[in-house]
Short mmCIF file of C-alpha atoms in Angstrom, two decimals:
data_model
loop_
_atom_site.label_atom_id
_atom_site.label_comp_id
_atom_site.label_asym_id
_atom_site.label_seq_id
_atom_site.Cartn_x
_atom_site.Cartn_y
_atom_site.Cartn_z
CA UNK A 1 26.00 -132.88 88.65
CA UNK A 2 23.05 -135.23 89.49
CA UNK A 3 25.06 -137.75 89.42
CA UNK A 4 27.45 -136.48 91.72
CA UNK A 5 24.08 -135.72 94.18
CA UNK A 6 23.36 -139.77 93.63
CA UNK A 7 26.76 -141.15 94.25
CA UNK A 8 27.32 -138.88 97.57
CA UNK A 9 23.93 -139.64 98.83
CA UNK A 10 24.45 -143.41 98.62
CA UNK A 11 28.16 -142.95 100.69
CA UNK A 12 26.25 -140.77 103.41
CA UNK A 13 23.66 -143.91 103.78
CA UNK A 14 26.17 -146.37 103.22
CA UNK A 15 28.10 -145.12 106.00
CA UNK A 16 25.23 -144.50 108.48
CA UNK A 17 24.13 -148.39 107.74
CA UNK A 18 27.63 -149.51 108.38
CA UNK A 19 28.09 -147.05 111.59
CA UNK A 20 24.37 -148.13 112.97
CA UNK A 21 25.44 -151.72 112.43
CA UNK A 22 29.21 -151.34 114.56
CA UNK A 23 26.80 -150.27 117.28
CA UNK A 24 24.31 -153.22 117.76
CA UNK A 25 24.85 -154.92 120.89
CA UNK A 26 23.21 -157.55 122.42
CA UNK A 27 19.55 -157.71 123.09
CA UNK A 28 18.69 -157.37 126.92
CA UNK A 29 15.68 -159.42 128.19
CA UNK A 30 13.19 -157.47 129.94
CA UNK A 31 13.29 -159.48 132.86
CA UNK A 32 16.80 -158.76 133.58
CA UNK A 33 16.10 -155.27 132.99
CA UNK A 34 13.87 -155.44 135.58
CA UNK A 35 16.06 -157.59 137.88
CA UNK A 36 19.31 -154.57 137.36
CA UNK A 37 16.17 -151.69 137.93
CA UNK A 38 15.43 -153.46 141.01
CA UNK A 39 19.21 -153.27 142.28
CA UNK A 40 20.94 -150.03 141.06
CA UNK A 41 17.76 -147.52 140.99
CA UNK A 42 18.61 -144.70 142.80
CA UNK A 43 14.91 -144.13 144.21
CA UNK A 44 14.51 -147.32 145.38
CA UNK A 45 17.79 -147.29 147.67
CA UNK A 46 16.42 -144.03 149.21
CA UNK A 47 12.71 -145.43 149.82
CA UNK A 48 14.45 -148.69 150.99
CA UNK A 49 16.55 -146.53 153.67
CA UNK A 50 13.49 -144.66 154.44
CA UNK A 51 11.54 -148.00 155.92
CA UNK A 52 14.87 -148.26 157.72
CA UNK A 53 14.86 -145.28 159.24
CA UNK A 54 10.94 -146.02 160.47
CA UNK A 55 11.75 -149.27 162.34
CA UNK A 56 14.23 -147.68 163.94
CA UNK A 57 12.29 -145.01 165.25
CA UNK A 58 9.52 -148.03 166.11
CA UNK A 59 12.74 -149.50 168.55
CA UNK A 60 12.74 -146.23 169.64
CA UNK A 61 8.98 -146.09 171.26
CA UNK A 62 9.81 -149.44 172.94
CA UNK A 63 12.28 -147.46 175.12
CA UNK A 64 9.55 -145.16 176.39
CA UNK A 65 8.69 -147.94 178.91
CA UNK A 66 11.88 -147.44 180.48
CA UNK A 67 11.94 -146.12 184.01
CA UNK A 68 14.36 -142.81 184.51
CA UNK A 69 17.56 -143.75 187.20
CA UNK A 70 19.62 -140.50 187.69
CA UNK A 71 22.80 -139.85 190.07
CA UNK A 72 23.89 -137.12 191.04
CA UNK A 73 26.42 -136.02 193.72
CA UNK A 74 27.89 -132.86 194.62
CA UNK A 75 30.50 -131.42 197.07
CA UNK A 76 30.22 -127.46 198.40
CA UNK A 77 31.89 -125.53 200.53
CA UNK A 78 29.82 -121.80 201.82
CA UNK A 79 27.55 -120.39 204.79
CA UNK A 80 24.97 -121.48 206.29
CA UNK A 81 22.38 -119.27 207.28
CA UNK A 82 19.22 -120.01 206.90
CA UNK A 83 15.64 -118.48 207.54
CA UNK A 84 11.63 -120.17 208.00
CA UNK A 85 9.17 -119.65 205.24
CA UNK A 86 8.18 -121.12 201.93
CA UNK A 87 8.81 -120.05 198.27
CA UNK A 88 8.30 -120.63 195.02
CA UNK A 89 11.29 -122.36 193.13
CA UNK A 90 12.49 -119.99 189.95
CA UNK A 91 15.46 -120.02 187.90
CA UNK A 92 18.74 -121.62 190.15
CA UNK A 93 17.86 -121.29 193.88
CA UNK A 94 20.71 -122.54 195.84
CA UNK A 95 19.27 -124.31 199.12
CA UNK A 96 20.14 -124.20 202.96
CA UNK A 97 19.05 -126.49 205.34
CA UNK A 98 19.15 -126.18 208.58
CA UNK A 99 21.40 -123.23 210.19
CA UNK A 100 18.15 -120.71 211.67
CA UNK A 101 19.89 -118.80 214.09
CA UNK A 102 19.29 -114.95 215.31
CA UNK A 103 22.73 -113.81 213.43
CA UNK A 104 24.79 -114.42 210.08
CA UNK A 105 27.83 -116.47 210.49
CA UNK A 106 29.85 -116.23 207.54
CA UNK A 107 32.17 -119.04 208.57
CA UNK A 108 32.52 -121.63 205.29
CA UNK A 109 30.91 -124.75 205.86
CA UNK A 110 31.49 -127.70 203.89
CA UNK A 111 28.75 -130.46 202.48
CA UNK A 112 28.30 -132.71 200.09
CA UNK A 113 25.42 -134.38 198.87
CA UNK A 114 24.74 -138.14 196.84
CA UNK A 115 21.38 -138.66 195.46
CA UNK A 116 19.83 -141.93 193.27
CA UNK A 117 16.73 -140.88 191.93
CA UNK A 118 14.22 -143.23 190.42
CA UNK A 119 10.74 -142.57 188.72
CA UNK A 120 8.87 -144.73 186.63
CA UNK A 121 5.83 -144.36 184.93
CA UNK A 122 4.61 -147.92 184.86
CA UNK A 123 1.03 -147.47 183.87
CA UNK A 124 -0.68 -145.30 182.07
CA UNK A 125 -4.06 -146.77 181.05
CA UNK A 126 -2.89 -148.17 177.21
CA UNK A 127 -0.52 -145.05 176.15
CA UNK A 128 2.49 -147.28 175.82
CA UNK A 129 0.30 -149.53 173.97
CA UNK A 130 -0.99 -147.51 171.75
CA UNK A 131 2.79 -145.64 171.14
CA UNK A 132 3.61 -149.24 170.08
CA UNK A 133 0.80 -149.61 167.79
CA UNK A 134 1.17 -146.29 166.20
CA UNK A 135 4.73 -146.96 165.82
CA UNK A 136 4.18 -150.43 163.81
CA UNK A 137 1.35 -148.67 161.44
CA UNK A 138 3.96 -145.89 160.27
CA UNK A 139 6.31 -148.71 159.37
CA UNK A 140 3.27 -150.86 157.83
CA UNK A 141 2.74 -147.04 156.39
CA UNK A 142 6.74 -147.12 154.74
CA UNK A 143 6.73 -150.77 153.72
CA UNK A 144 3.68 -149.86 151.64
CA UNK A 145 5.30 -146.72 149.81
CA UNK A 146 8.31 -148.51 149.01
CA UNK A 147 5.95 -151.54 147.45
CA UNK A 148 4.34 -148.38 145.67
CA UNK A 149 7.70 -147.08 144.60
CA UNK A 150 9.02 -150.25 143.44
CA UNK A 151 5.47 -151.25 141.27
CA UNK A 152 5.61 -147.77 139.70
CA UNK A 153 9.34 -148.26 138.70
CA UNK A 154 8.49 -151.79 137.25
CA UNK A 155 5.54 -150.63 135.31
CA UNK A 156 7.91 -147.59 133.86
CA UNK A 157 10.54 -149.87 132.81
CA UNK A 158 7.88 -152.29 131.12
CA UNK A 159 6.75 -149.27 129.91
CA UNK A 160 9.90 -147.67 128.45
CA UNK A 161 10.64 -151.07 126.85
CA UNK A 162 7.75 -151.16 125.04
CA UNK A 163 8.39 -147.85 123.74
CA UNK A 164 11.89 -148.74 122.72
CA UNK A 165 10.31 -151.88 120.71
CA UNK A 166 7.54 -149.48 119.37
CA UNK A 167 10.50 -146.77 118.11
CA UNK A 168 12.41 -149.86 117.05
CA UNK A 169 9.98 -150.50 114.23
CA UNK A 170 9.27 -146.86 113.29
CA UNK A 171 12.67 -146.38 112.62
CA UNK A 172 12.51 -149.50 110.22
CA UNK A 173 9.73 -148.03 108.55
CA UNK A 174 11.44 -144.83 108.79
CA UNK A 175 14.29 -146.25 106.78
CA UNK A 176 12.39 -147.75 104.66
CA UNK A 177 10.52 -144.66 103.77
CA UNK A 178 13.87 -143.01 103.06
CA UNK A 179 14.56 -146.15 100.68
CA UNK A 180 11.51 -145.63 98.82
CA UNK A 181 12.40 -142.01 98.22
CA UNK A 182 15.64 -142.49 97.03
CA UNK A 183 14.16 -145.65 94.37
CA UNK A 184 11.77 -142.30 93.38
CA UNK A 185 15.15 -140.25 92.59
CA UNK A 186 17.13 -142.62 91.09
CA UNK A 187 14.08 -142.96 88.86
CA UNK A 188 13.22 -139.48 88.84
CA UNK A 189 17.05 -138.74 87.58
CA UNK A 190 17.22 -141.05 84.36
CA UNK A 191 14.11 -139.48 83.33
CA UNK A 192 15.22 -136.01 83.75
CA UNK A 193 18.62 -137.19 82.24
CA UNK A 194 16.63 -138.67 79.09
CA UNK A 195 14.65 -135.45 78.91
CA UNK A 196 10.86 -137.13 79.82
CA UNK A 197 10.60 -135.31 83.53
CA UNK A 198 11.80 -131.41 84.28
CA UNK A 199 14.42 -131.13 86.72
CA UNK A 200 11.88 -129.75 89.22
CA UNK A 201 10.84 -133.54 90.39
CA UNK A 202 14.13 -133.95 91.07
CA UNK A 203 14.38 -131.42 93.75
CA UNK A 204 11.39 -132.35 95.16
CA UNK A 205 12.34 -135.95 95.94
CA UNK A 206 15.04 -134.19 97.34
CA UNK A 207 13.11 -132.66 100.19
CA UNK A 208 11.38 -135.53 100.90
CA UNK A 209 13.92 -137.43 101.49
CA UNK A 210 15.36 -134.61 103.91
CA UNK A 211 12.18 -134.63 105.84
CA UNK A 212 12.32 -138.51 105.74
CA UNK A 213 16.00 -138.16 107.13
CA UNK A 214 15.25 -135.51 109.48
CA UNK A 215 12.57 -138.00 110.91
CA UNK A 216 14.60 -140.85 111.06
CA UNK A 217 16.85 -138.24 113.38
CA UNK A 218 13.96 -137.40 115.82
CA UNK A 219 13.28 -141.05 116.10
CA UNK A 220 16.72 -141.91 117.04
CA UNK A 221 17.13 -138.90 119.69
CA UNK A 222 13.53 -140.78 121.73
CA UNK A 223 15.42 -144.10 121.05
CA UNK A 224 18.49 -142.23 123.10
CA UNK A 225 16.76 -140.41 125.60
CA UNK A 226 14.83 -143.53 126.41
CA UNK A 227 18.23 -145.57 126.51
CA UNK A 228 19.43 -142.83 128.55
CA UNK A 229 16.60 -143.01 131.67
CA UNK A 230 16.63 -146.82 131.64
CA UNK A 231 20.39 -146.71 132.21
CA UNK A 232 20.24 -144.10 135.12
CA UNK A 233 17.54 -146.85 136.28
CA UNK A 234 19.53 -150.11 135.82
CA UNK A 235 23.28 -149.09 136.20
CA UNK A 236 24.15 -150.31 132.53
CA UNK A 237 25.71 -148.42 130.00
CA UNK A 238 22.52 -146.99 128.33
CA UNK A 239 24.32 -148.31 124.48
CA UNK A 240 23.97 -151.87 125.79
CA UNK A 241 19.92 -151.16 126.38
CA UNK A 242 18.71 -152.78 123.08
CA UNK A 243 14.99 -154.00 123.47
CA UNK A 244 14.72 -157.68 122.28
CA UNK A 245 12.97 -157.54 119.14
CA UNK A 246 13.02 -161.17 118.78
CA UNK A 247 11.24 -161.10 121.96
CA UNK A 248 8.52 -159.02 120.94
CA UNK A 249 6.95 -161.33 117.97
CA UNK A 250 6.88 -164.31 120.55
CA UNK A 251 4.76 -161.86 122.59
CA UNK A 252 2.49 -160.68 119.45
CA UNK A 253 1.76 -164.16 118.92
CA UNK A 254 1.38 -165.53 122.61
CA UNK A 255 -0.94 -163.06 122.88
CA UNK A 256 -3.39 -163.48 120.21
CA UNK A 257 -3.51 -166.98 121.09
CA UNK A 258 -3.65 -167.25 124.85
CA UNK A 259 -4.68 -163.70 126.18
CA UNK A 260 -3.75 -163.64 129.90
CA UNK A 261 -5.50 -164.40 132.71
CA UNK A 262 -6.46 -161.84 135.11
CA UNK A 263 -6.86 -162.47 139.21
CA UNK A 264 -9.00 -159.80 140.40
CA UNK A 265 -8.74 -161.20 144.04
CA UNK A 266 -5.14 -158.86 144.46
CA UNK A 267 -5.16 -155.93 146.31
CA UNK A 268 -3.47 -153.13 144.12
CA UNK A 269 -0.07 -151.60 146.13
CA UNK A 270 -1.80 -148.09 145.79
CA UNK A 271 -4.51 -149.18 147.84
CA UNK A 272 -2.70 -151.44 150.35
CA UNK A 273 -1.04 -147.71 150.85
CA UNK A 274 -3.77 -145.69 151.49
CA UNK A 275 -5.64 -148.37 153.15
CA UNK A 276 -2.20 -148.73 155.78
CA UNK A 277 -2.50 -144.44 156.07
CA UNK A 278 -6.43 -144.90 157.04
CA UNK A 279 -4.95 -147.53 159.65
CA UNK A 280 -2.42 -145.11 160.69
CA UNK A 281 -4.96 -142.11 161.12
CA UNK A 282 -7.25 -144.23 163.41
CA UNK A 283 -3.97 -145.21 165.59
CA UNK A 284 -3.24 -141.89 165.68
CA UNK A 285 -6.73 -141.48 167.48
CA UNK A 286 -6.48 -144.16 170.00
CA UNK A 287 -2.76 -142.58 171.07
CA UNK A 288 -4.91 -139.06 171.30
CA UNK A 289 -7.45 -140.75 173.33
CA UNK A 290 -4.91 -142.74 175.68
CA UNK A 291 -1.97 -140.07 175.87
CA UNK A 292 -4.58 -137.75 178.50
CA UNK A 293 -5.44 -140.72 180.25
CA UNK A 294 -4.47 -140.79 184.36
CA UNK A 295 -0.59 -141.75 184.62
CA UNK A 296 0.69 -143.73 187.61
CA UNK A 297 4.82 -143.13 188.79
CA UNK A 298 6.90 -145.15 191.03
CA UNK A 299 9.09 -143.09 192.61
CA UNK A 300 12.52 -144.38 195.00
CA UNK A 301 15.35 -142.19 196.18
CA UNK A 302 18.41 -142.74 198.15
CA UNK A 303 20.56 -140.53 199.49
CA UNK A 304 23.39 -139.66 201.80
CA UNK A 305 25.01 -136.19 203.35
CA UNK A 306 27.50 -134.66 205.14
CA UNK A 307 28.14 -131.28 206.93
CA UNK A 308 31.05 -129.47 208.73
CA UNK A 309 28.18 -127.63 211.08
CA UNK A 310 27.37 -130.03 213.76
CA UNK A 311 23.59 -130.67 214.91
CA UNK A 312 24.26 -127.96 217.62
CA UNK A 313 25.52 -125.57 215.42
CA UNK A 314 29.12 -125.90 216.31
CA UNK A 315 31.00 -125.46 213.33
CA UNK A 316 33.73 -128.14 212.99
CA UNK A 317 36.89 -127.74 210.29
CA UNK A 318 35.82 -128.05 206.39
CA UNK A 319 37.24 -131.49 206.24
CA UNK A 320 34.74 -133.00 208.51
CA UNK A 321 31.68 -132.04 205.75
CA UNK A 322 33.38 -134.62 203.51
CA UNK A 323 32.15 -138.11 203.34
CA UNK A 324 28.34 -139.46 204.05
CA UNK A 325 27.59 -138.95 207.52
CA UNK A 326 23.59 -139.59 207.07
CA UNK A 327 21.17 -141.84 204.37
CA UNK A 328 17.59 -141.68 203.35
CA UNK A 329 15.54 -143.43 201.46
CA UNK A 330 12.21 -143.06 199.94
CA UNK A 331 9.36 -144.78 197.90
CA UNK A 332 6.39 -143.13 196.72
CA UNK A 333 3.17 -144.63 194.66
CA UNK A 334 1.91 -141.26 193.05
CA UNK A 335 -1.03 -140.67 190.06
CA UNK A 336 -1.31 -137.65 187.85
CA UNK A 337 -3.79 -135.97 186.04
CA UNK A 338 -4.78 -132.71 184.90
CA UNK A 339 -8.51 -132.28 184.64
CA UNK A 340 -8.22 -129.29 181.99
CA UNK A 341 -6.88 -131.96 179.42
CA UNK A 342 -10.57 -133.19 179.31
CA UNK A 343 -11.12 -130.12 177.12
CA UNK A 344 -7.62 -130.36 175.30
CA UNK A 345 -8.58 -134.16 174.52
CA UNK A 346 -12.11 -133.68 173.06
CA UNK A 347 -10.82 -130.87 170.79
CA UNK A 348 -7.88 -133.05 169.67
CA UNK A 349 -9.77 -135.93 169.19
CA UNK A 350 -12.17 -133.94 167.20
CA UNK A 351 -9.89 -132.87 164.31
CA UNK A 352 -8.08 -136.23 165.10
CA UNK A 353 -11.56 -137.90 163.77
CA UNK A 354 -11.88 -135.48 160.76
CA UNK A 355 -8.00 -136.30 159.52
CA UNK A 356 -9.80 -140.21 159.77
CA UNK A 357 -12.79 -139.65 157.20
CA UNK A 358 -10.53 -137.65 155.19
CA UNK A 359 -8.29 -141.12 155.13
CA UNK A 360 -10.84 -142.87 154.11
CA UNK A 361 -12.23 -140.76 151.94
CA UNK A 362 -8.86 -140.96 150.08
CA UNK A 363 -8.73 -144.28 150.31
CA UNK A 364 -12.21 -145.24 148.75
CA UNK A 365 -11.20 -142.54 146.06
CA UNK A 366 -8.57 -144.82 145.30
CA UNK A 367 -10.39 -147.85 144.78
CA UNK A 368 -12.75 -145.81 142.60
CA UNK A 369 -9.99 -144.83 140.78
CA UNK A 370 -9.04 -148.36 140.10
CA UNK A 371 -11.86 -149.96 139.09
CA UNK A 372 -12.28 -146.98 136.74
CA UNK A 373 -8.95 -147.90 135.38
CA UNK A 374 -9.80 -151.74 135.08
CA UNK A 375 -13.05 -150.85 133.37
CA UNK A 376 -11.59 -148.12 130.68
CA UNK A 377 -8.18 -150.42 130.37
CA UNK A 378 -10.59 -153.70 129.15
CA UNK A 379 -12.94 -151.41 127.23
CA UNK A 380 -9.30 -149.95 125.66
CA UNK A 381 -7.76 -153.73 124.65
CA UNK A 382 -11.08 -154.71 122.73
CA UNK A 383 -11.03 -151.59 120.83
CA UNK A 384 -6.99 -152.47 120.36
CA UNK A 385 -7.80 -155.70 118.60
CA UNK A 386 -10.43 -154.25 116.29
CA UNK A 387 -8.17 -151.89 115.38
CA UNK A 388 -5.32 -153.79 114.93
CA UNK A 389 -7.28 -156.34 112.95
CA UNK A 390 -8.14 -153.41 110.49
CA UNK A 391 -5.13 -151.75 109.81
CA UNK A 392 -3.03 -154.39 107.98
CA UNK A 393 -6.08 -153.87 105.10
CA UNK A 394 -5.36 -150.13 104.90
CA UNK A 395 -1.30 -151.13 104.90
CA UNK A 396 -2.25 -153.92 101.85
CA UNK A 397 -3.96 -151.47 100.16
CA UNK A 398 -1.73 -147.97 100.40
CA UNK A 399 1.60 -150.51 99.55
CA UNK A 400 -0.92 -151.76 96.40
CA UNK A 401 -1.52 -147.77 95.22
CA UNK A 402 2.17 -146.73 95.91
CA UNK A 403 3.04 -149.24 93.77
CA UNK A 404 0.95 -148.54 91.26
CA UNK A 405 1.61 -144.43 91.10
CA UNK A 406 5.31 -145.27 90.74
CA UNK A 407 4.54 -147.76 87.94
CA UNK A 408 2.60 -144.81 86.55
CA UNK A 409 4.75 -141.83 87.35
CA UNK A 410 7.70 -143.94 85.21
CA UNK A 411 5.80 -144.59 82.14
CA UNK A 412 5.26 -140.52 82.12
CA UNK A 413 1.19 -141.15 83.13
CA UNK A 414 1.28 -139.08 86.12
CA UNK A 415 3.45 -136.27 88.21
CA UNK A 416 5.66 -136.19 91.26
CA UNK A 417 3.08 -135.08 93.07
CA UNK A 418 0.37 -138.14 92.81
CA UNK A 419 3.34 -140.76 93.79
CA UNK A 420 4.28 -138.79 97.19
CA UNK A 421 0.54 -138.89 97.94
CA UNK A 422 0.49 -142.10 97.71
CA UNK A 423 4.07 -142.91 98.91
CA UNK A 424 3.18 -140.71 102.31
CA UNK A 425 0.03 -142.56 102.42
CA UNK A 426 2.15 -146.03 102.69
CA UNK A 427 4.32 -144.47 105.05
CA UNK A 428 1.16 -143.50 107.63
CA UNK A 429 -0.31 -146.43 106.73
CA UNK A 430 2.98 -148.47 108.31
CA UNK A 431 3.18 -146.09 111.09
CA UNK A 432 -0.30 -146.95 111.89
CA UNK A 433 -0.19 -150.24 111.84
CA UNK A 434 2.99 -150.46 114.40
CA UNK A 435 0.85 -147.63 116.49
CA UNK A 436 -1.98 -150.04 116.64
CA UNK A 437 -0.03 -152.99 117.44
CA UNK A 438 1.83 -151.10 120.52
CA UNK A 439 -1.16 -149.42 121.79
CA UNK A 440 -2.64 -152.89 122.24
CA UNK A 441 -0.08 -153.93 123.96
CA UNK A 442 -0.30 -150.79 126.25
CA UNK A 443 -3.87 -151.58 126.61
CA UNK A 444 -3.46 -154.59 128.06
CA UNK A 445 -0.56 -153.52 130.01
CA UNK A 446 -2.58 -150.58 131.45
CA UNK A 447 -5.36 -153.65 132.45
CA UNK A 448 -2.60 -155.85 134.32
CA UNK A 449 -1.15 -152.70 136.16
CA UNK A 450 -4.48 -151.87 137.37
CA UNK A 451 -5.42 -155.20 138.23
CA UNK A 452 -1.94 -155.54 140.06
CA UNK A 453 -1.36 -158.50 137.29
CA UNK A 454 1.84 -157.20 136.19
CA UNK A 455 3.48 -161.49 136.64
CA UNK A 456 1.12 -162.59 134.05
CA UNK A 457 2.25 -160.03 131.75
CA UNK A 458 6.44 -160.29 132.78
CA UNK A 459 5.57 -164.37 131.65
CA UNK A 460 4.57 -163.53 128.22
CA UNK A 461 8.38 -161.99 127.52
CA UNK A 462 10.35 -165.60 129.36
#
């Protein structure tokens, strides 16, 4: 019956070697993961249309100069009676002119009427200026966010890759683990089939090696769901997203012997944002302070008219109010202003000025924020390499004891339970070890991001 266990279990791993092998596929580089991210994210398309969207609406301020030229022309046929007096215009009040006499004369008179209006508001102490400023600091304002958008999808992807390197070696040791465990119950079986071990150890190694399997399955699931994000991201078939492992000890060693070399001088995208939103706020506040400024119109008008009522009030047929029998013209220089917005613009200005500090505010929070981030990411890389210089004892020594417990546990010295000590100790100790070595590599790609470095780091994987 053990033997039976034995023989299936080695078919089941068999196959799940030979199926994991049918499924390699070439390594991709993370470069041109990057370069597909760049070109089939979904996010950046939408941020890229959104910067659109703002220059167009900056082409659309530029129009505001424009002067307003309306025609109109109309042809009516009614009375014409007509009394003296003024009135307030409300709602649609159809005008008379001309036609006072002492009775109504409901005989239909025909008119028609063809008006070219111009007005032009060709000054308006620096509004249109300041619309067209405004206008360029909201698309300054875009362009930023989309740099932001696309630095925070490259650092994810260099991210993600990392992690898919990192999972790459856990599941090696994860395999290897499960290796180990089976060498225990191969072992564990000839000495329970030779009557030196009870069939308890047996059943034991058993569950360890379904908790070493069960593992190995969570591993793989991260390894997939990883696969899966970075394919949404670069439009390829998330099974052809193999990190290049190859690629990976070139970086360990490049690192250790040329660390990279940091320009502090750039200005990190987050900032450029908020420091374009602070720029934005103050235009904002010179449009405020302009827009209730005095505003000086040109104003033209021609026009022509006809009537079938004659100048002494004879009434003619309806075909003689047809056709222009009269044109006018007139120009007018005019200035407006409304001395109530005096209040209106010191109130707006006010909270104007407060939505200002609170940009910059934000904005110096930010570059606290990143020099915090630059301190604690150098701080984090020199407690990396102390770490990582450390570990490969404890992995030296735990593969030393392992060894040495199974040695034991064979010649009948110790039990089960002394070699899974030690064999889980081996395990940790290997799991450490690739935890150390990824988390320095985080550390230092936490310093680059911060230090918007990111080029230095991309050269270190070419």
């Amino acid at each position: 019956m053990f033997k039976k266990l034995v023989l299936i279990g080695h078919v089941f791993f068999s196959c799940g070697l030979f199926c994991h092998g049918q499924e390699n596929h070439v390594p991709i580089k993370l470069n041109d993961l990057l370069s597909s991210v760049a070109q089939h994210a979904p996010s950046l398309r939408t941020d890229y249309i959104r910067t659109q969207v703002q220059q167009a609406r900056a082409t659309e301020v530029k129009n505001n100069r424009l002067p307003s030229l309306q025609l109109s022309y109309q042809a009516d046929v009614g009375s014409n009676n007509n009394v003296p007096g003024p009135y307030f215009g409300f709602g649609l009040v159809p005008t008379n002119n001309g036609g006072i006499r002492a009775d109504n004369n409901y005989r239909a008179v025909s008119a028609n009427l063809g008006i070219a209006a111009l007005q032009w508001e060709f000054y308006n102490f620096g509004a249109y200026h300041a619309q067209d400023q405004l206008a360029r600091s909201e698309v300054m304002v875009e362009n930023r966010r989309f740099e932001q958008s696309k630095y925070d999808l490259q650092s994810f992807t260099i991210y993600s890759y990392l992690q898919l390197l990192k999972l790459h070696d856990l599941i090696g040791i994860q395999s290897r683990s499960i290796s180990r465990n089976q060498e225990i119950r191969q072992s564990i079986f000839a000495l329970v089939k030779s009557g030196i071990r009870a069939g308890v150890d047996t059943s034991m190694a058993d569950a360890e090696i379904s908790r070493s399997q069960l593992s190995l399955i969570e591993l793989e699931n991260q390894q997939q769901q990883l696969q899966i994000q970075l394919s949404t991201l670069a439009g390829i078939p998330s099974a052809q997203i193999v990190a290049d492992t190859t690629a990976e000890k070139i970086l360990f060693e490049q690192v250790k012997n040329s660390p990279i070399e940091l320009d502090g001088s750039r200005q990190h995208p987050m900032v450029a944002y908020y420091n374009a939103l602070f720029d934005k706020t103050k235009k904002e506040e010179k449009l405020i302070a302009s827009s209730y400024r005095p505003k000086v119109f040109l104003s033209g008008a021609v026009w022509g008219r006809a009537a079938s009522v004659h100048s002494d009030n004879h009434y003619g047929s309806i075909g003689e109010g047809f056709g222009l029998q009269r044109g006018n013209y007139l120009v007018g220089l005019g200035i407006n202003y409304n001395l109530f917005d005096l209040q209106r613009k010191k109130v707006k200005l006010n909270t104007q000025r407060l939505m200002v500090d609170e940009a910059g505010q934000k904005l110096q929070e930010q570059q606290a924020n990143i020099a915090m981030n630059v301190a604690q990411s150098a701080a984090e890389v020199k407690t990396a390499e102390r770490r990582l210089k450390e570990i490969p004892r404890q992995t030296t020594a735990a593969n030393a004891a392992y060894r040495q417990k199974f040695s034991l546990y064979k010649n009948g010295l110790i039990d089960i339970v002394e070699v899974n000590v030690a064999q889980n100790m081996l395990y940790q100790a290997e799991r450490d070890y690739i935890t150390a070595k990824y988390n320095y590599y985080l550390a230092l790609f936490h310093q680059v991001v911060a230090q918007n470095n990111v080029d230095g780091f991309l050269q270190l994987f070419k």
